[in-house]
Coordinates of C-alpha atoms and ligand atoms in Angstrom, one line a residue:
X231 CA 182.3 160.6 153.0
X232 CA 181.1 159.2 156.3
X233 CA 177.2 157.7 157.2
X234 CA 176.8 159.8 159.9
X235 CA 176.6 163.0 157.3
X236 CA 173.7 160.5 155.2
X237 CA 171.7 160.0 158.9
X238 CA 172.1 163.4 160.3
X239 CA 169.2 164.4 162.0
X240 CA 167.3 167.6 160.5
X241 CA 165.7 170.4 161.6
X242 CA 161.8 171.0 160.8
X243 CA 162.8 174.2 158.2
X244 CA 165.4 171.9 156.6
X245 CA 162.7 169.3 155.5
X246 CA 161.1 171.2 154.2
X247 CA 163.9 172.4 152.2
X248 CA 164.0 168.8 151.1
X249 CA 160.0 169.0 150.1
X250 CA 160.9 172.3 148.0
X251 CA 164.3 171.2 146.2
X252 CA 162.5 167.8 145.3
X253 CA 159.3 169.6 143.7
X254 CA 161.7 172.5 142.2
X255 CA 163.4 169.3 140.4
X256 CA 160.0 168.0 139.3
X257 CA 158.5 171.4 137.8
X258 CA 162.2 172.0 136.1
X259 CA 162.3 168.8 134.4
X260 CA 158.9 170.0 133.0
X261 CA 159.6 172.9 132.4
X262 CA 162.2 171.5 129.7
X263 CA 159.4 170.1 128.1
X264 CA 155.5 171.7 128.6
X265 CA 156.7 173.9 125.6
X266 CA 156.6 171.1 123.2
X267 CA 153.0 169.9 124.5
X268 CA 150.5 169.7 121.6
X269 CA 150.4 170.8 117.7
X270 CA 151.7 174.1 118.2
X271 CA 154.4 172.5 120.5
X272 CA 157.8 174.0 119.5
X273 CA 160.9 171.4 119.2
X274 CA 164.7 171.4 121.1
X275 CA 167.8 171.2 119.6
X276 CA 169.8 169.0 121.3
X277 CA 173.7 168.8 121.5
X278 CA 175.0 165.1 123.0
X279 CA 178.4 165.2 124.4
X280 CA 180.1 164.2 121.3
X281 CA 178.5 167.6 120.1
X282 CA 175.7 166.3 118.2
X283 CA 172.9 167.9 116.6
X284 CA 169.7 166.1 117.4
X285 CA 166.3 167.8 116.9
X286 CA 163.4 166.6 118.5
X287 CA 159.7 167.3 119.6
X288 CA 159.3 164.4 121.4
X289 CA 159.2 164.3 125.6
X290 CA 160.7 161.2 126.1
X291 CA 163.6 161.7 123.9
X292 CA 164.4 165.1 125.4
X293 CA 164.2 163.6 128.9
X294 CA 166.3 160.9 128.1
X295 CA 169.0 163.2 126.5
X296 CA 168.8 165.6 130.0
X297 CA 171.8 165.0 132.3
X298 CA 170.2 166.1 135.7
X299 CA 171.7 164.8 138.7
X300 CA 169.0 165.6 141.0
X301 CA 167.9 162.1 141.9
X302 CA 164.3 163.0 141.4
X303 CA 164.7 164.8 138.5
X304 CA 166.2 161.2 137.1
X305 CA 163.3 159.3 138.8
X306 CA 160.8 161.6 136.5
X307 CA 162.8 160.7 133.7
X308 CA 162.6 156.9 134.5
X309 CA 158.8 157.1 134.8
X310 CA 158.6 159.1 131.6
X311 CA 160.5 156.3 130.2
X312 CA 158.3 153.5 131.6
X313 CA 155.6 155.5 130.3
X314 CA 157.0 155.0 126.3
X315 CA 157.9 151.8 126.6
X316 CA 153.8 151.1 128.2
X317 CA 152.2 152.5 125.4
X318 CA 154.6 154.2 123.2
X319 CA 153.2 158.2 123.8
X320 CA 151.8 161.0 126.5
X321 CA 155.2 161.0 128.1
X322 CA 155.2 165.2 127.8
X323 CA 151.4 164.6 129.5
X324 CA 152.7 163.1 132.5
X325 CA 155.8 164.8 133.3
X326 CA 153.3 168.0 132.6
X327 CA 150.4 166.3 134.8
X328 CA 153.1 165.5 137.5
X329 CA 154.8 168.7 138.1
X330 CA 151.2 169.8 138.6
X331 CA 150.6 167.3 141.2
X332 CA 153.6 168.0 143.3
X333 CA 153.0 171.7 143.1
X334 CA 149.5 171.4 144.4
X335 CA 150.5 168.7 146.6
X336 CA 153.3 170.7 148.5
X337 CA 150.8 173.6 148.6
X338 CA 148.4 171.8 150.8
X339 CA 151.7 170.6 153.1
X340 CA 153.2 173.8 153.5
X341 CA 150.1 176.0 153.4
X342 CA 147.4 173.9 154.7
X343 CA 149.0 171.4 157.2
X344 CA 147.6 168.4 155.9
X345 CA 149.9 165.4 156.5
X346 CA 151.8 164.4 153.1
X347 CA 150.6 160.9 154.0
X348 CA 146.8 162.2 153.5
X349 CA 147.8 163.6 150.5
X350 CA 149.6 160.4 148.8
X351 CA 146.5 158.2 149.9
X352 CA 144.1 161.4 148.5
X353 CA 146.6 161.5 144.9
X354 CA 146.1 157.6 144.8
X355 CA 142.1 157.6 145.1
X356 CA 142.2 160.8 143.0
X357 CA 143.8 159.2 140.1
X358 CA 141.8 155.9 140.5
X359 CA 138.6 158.1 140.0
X360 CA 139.6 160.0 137.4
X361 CA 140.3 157.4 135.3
X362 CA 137.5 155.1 136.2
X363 CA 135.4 158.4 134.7
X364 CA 137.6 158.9 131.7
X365 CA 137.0 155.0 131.1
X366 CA 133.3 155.5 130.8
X367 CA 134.0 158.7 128.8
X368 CA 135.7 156.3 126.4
X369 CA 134.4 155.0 122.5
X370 CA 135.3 151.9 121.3
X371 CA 136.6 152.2 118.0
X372 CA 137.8 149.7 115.0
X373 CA 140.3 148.7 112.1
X374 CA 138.0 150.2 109.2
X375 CA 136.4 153.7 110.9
X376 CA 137.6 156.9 110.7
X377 CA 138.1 157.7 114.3
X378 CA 141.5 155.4 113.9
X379 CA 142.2 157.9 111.1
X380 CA 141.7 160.6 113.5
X381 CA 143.7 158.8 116.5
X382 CA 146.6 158.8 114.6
X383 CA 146.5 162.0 113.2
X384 CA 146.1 163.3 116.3
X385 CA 149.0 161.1 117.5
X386 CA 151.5 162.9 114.9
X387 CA 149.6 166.6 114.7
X388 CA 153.0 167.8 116.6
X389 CA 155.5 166.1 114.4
X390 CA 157.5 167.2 111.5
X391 CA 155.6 166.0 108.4
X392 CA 153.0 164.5 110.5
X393 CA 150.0 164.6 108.2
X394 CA 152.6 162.6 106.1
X395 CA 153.4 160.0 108.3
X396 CA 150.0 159.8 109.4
X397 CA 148.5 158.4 106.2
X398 CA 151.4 155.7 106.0
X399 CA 150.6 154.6 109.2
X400 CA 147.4 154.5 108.8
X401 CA 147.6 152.4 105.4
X402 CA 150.2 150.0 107.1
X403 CA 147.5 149.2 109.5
X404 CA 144.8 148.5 107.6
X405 CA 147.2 146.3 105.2
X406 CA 147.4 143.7 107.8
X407 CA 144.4 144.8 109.6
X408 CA 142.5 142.2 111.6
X409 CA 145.6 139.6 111.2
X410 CA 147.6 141.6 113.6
X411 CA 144.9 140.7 116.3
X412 CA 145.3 138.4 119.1
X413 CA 142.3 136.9 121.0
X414 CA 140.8 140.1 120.6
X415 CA 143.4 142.2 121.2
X416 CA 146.2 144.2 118.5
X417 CA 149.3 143.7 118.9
X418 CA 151.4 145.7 115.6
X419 CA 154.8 145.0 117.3
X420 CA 154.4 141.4 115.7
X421 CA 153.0 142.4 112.0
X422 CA 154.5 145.7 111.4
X423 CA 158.3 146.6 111.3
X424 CA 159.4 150.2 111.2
X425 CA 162.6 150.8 109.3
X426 CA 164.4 153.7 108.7
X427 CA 166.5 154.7 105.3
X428 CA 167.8 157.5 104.4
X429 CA 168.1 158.1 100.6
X430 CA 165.1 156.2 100.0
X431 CA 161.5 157.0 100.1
X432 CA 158.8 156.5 102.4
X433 CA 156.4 153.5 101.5
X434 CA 154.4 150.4 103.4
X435 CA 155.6 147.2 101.5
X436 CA 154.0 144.5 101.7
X437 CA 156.5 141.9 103.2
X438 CA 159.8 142.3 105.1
X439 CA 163.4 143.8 104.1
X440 CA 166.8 142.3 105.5
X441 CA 168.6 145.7 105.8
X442 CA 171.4 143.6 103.3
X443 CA 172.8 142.2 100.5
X444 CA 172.7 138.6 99.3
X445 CA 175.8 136.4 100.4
X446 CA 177.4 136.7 96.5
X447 CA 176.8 138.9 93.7
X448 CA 177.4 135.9 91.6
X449 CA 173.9 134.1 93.4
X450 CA 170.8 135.3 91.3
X451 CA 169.1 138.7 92.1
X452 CA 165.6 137.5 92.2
X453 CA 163.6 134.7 93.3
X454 CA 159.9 134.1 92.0
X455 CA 158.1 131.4 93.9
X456 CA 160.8 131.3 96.6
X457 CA 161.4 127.9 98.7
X458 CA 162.6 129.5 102.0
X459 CA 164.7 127.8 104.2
X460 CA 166.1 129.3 107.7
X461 CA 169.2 127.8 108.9
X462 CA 170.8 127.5 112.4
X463 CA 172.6 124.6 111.7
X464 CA 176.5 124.4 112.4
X465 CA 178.2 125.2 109.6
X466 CA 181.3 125.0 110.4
X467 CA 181.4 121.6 111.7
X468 CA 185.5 121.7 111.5
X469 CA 187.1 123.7 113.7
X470 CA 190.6 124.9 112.8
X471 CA 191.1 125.2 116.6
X472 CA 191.4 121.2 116.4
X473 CA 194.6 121.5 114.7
X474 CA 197.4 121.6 117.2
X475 CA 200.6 123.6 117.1
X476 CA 203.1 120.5 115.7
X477 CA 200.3 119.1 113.8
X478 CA 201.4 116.8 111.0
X479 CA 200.7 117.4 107.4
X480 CA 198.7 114.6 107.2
X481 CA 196.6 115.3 109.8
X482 CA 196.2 119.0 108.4
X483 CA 195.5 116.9 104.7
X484 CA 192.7 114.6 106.4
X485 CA 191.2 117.5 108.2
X486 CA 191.2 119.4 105.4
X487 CA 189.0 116.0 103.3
X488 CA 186.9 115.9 106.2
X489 CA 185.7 119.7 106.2
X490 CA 184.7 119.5 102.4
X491 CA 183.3 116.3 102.6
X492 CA 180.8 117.9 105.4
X493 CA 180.6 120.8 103.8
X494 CA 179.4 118.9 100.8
X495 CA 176.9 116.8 102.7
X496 CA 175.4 119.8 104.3
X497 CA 175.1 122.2 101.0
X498 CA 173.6 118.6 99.3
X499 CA 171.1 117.8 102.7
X500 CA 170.2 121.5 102.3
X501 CA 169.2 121.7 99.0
X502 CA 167.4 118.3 98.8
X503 CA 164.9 119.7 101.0
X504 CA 163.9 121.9 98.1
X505 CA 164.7 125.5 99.0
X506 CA 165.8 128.2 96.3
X507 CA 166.4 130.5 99.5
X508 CA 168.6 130.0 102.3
X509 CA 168.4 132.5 104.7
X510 CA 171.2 131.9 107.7
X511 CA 171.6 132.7 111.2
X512 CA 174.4 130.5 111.7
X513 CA 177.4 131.9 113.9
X514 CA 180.2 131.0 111.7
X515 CA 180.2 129.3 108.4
X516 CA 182.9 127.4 106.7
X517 CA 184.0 129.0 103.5
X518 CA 183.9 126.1 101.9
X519 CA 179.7 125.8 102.9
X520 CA 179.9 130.0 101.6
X521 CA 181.0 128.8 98.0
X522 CA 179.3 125.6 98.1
X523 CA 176.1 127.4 97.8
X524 CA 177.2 130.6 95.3
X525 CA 178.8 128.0 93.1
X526 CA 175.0 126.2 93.3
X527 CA 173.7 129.4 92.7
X528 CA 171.4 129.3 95.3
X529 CA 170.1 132.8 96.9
X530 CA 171.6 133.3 100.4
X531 CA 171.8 135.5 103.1
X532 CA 172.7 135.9 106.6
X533 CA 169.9 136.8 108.8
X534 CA 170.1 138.3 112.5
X535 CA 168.5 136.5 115.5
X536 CA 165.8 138.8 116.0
X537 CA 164.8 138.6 112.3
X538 CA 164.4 134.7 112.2
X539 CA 161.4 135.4 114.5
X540 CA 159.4 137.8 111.9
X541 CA 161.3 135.6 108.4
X542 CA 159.8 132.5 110.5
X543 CA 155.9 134.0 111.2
X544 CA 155.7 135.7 108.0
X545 CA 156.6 132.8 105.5
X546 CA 155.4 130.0 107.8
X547 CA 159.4 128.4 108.1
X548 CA 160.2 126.4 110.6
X549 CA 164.4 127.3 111.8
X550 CA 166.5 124.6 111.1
X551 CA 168.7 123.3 113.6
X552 CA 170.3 120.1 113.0
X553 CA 170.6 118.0 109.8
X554 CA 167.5 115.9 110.6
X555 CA 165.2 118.9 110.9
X556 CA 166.0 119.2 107.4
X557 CA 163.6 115.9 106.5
X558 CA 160.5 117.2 108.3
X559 CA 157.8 118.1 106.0
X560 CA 157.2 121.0 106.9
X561 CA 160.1 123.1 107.6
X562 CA 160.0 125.3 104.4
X563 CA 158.6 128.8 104.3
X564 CA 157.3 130.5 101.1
X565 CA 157.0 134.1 100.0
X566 CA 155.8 134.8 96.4
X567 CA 159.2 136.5 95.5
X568 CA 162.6 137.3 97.2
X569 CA 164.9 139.8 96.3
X570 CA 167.4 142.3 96.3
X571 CA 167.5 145.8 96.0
X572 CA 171.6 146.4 95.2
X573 CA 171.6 150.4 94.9
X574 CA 170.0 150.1 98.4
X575 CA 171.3 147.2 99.9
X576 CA 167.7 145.8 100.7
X577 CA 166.4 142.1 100.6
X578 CA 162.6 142.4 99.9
X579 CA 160.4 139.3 100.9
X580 CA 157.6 140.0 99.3
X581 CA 154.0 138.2 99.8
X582 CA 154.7 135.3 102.3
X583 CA 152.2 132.5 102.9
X584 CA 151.1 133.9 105.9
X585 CA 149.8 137.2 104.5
X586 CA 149.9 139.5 107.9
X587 CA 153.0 141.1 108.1
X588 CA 153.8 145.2 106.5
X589 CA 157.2 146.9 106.7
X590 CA 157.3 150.7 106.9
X591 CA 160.4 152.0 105.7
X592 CA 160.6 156.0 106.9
X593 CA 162.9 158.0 105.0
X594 CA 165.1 161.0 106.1
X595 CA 167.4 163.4 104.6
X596 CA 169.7 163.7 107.3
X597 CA 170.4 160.9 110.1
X598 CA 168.3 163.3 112.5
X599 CA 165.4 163.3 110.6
X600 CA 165.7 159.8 109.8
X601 CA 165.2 159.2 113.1
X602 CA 162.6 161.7 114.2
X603 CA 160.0 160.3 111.7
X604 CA 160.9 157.0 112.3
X605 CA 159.9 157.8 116.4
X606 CA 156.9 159.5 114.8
X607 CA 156.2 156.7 113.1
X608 CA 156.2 154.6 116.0
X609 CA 154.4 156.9 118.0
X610 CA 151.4 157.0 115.4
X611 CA 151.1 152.6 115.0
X612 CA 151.2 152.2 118.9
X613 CA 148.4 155.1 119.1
X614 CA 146.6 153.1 117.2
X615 CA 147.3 149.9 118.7
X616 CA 145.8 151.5 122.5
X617 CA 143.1 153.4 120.9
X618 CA 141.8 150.2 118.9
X619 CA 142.5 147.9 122.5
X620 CA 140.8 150.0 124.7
X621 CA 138.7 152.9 123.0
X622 CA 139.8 156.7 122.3
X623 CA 138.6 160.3 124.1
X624 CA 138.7 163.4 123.2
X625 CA 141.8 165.3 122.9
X626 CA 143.2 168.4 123.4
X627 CA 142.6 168.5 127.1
X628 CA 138.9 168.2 127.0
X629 CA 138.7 164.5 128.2
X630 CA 141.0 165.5 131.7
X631 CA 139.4 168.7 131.9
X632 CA 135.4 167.4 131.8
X633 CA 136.5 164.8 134.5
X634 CA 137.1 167.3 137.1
X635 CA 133.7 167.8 137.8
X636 CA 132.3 164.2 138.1
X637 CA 135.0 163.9 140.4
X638 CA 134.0 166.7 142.4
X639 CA 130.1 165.8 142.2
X640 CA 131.3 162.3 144.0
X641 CA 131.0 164.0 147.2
X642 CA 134.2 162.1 148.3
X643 CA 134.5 163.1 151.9
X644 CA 138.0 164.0 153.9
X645 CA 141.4 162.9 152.6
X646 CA 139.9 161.7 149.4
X647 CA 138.7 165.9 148.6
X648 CA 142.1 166.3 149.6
X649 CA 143.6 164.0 146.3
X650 CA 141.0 165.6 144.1
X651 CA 142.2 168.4 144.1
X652 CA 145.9 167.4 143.5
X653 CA 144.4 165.0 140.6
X654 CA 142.7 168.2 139.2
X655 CA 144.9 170.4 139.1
X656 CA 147.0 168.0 137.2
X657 CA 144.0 167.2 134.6
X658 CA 143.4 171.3 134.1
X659 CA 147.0 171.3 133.1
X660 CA 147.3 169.7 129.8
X661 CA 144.2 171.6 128.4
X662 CA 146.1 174.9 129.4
X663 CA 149.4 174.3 128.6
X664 CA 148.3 173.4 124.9
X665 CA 146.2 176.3 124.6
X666 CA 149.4 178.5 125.9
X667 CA 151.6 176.3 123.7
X668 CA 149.1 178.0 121.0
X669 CA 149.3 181.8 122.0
X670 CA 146.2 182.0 123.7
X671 CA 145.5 182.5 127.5
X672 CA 145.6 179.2 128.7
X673 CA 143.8 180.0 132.3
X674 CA 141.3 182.0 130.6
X675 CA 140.6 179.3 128.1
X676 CA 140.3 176.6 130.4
X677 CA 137.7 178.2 132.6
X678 CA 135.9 178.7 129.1
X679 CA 136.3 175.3 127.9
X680 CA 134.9 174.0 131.7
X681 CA 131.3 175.2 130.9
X682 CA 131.1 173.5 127.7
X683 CA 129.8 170.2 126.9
X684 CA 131.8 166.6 127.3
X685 CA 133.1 166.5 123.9
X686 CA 133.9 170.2 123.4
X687 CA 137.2 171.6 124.3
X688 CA 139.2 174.7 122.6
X689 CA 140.5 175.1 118.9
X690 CA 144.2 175.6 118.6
X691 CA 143.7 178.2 115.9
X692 CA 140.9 180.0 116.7
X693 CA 140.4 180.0 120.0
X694 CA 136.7 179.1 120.0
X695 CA 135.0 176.3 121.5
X696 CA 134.7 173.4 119.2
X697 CA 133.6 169.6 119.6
X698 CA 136.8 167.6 119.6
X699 CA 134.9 164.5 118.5
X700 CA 133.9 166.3 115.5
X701 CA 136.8 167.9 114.4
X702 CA 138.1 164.3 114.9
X703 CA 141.0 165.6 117.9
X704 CA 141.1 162.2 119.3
X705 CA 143.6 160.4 122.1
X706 CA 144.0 156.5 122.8
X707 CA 142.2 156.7 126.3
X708 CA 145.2 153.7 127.5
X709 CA 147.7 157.1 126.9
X710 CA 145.5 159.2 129.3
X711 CA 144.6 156.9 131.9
X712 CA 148.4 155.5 132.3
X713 CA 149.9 159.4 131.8
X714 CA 147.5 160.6 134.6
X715 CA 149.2 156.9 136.7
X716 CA 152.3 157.6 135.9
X717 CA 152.1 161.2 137.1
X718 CA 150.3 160.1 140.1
X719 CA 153.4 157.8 140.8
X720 CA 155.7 160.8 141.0
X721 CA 153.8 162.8 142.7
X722 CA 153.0 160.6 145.4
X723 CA 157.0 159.5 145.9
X724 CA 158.2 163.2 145.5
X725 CA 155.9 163.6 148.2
X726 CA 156.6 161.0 150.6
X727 CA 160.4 162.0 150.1
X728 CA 159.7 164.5 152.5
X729 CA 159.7 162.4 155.5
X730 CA 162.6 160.8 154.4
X731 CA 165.7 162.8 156.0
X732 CA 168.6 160.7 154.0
X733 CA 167.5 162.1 150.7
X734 CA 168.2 165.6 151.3
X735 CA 171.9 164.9 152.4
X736 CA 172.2 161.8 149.4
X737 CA 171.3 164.6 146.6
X738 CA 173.9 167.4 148.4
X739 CA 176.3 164.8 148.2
X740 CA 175.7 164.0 144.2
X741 CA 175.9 167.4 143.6
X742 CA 179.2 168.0 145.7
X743 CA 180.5 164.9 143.9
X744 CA 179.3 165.7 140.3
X745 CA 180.7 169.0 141.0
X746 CA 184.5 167.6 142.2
Ligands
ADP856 P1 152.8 163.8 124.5 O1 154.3 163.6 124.6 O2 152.2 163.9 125.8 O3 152.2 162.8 123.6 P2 152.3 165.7 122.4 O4 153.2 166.8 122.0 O5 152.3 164.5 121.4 O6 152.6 165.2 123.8 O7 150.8 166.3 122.5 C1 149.7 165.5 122.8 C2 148.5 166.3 123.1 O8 148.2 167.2 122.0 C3 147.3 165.5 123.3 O9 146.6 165.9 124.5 C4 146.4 165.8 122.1 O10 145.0 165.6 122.4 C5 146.8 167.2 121.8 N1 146.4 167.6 120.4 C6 146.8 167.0 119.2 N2 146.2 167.6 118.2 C7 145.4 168.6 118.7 C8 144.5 169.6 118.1 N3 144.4 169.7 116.8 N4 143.9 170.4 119.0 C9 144.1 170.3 120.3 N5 144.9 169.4 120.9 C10 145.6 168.6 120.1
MG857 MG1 152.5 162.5 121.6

């Protein structure tokens, strides 16, 4: 492998080979998906390389589990990606909205001549108008009306058991309803945790679980009126590493005094701060510390980093970290009760002082399941999260679709036509593929559904017109609007990739190497 293959210069025909191979990545990557697009989506069976089973419904997962080589092909999967991880859904909506763009894109490059540098700028202002328009399309909605109930069923309509799931999400987030908002905004990441257990069945507790047992069976199941302290100290404040090879017995004897005697003063400072829980996220700890506290008969349990943070907020502890934190006032946490679960292997903290906090524990019968509820799950609670943040449209497709023509009726002049045509093409998309995801004739649909009113769009079973607002089909306009940007960012780099003569020669040279 030598540069001068990467830098070799091409002929006009051959970049546009480049133009084609990087939108036939694009369009195949969606194609993987569009069929799962809406309620009457159908799922994949996937099979991982350790053969596998996983089934799923959900774009991003089915991206992530694709092993395309194409560089663009991956670069659609990273967006899809960034896409989840922004607001937790639409990732099928913008790979969908995407391939649309690049098809329409390359049609005005190949067939019309117009400079792919017109059409980037005209995909950018296109998408910045569209969702400007679907912003004032939007409804501010909150906790208590029944538009959140509609968001999130909405959300889940594609899922396995969704109606299910639905009404647990929805009762999770009206359980700590207004205390999961900050300065204004929600933020469910912080007050509910999403668990999944198989064996077990679904419910919204009110408190948190430690996926674990106590540190002893011999320490008391059940704590009423728990005192709840969070440890970090060092608890194994001897180190047997001290001890060199030719030690003496009498320096193994004192060492040995030394560890009990801190061990002793640490169990004693401990306790004197009045706690009946101690919950630890020490490293190591010391036998001798371990059996201190079962023979005091004190409930323990080790706790992971990431769960101080939620133990902390939810009963109000402050972590301990050395001995003298263990005299402020303050650095108990309560919870009304604490216990464990044995046939499960759950700790339950159940009604801590600060009241704001619901776990949803997703059940499964089989580890795949498990797991696609528990994404469903997730899915629903961040719907609801954008929808309540920044207002909801209608769904379906009908929100893209009645954009097209208050982008057209802006009269934009020159390269900015140019993007609006790219943006709506994309925007048609969803409305149609959902409609062909239902059996109908998606085309035919859509230039029915385009002469209806704002709020009316097609139903999925009937194939009349029907106001999506009142049959409460209802998206989180923060999905839309960063679905249609993150399209909008593939489109415009798959586009631009055109003028860039290395790529061409870097993807035949993945492929020849993926293939050696
Ligand atoms: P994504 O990965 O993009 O979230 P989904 O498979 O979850 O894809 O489908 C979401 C789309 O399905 C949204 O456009 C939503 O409005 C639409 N949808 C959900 N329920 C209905 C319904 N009852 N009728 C029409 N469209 C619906
Ligand atoms: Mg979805």
């Amino acid at each position: 492998m030598t540069n001068t293959s990467v830098w070799r210069p091409m002929a006009q025909n051959i970049e546009f080979d480049a133009l084609e191979s990087n939108v036939n990545a694009v369009i195949a990557v969606a194609d993987t998906v569009r069929t799962t697009l809406g309620p009457k989506g159908l799922d994949k069976l996937l099979i991982d390389q350790a053969m596998n089973r996983h089934v799923s419904n959900d774009g991003v997962t089915i991206l992530l589990s694709l092993k395309t080589i194409h560089p663009v092909a991956r670069m659609v999967v990273e967006i899809a990606e960034r896409q989840e991880q922004l607001v937790g859904d639409g990732t099928t909506t913008a790979v969908v909205m995407a391939a649309e763009m690049v098809k329409e894109g390359k049609r005005l490059i190949k067939e019309l001549g117009v400079h792919p540098t017109k059409v980037v700028e005209g995909i950018e202002s296109g998408v910045y108008y569209a969702c400007e328009l679907l912003e004032k399309a939007a409804k501010k909605i909150s906790i208590d009306d029944v538009e959140l109930e509609h968001v999130v069923n909405t959300s889940l309509a594609s899922k396995l058991d969704g109606k299910r799931l639905a009404s647990i999400v929805i009762s999770a987030i009206r359980a700590v309803g207004n205390n999961a908002s900050y300065n204004g905004s929600y933020d469910f990441d912080k007050s509910i945790k999403i668990v999944r257990r198989m064996n077990m069945d679904d419910k919204v507790i009110s408190g948190l679980i430690l996926e674990r047992g106590r540190l002893d069976k011999d320490i008391p199941l059940e704590v009423k009126n728990a005192r709840i302290l969070i440890c970090k100290l060092d608890l194994k404040p001897v180190k047997e590493s001290w001890l060199k090879e030719n030690s003496r017995y009498e320096d193994i004897l004192t060492m040995e005094k030394d560890r009990v005697t801190k061990a002793k003063e640490i169990v004693d400072a401990m306790l004197a701060t009045g706690a009946n829980v101690i919950l630890i996220a020490s490293p190591e700890i010391d036998d001798v510390v371990e059996n201190l506290l079962i023979s005091r008969r004190v409930f323990a349990a080790i706790i992971s980093t990431d769960e101080i943070e939620h133990v902390a907020r939810y009963t109000n502890a402050k972590p301990a970290r050395f001995m003298d934190d263990l005299k402020l006032p303050d650095i108990l946490g309560y919870a009304d009760r604490v216990y464990e679960d044995e046939d499960n292997n759950i700790i339950y903290i159940e009604n801590g002082k600060n009241k704001n906090i619901v776990t949803i524990i997703v059940s499964g019968t089989t580890k795949e399941t498990s797991l696609e509820r528990w994404r469903a799950v997730r899915d629903g609670v961040n719907a609801a999260e954008a929808a309540l943040n920044k207002g909801v449209v209608v769904g379906g497709g009908a929100a893209e679709l009645h954009v097209i023509d208050k982008m057209k009726s802006l009269k934009l002049k020159g390269l900015e036509q140019v993007g609006i045509d790219v943006v709506a093409a994309a925007l048609e998309s969803i409305m149609r593929q959902i409609l062909t995801n239902a059996g109908f004739n998606g085309l035919e649909k859509v230039m029915t559904a385009k002469a209806l009113q704002d709020t009316f769009g097609i139903d999925i079973n009937t194939g009349e017109p029907i106001d999506m607002m009142e049959i409460g089909v209802l998206d989180p306009l923060l999905v839309k609007t960063t679905a249609l940007k993150a399209a909008g960012e593939i489109a415009k780099a798959v586009l631009r990739i055109d003028r860039n003569l290395a790529a061409d020669d870097l993807s035949q040279q993945a492929l020849s190497e993926s293939k050696r």
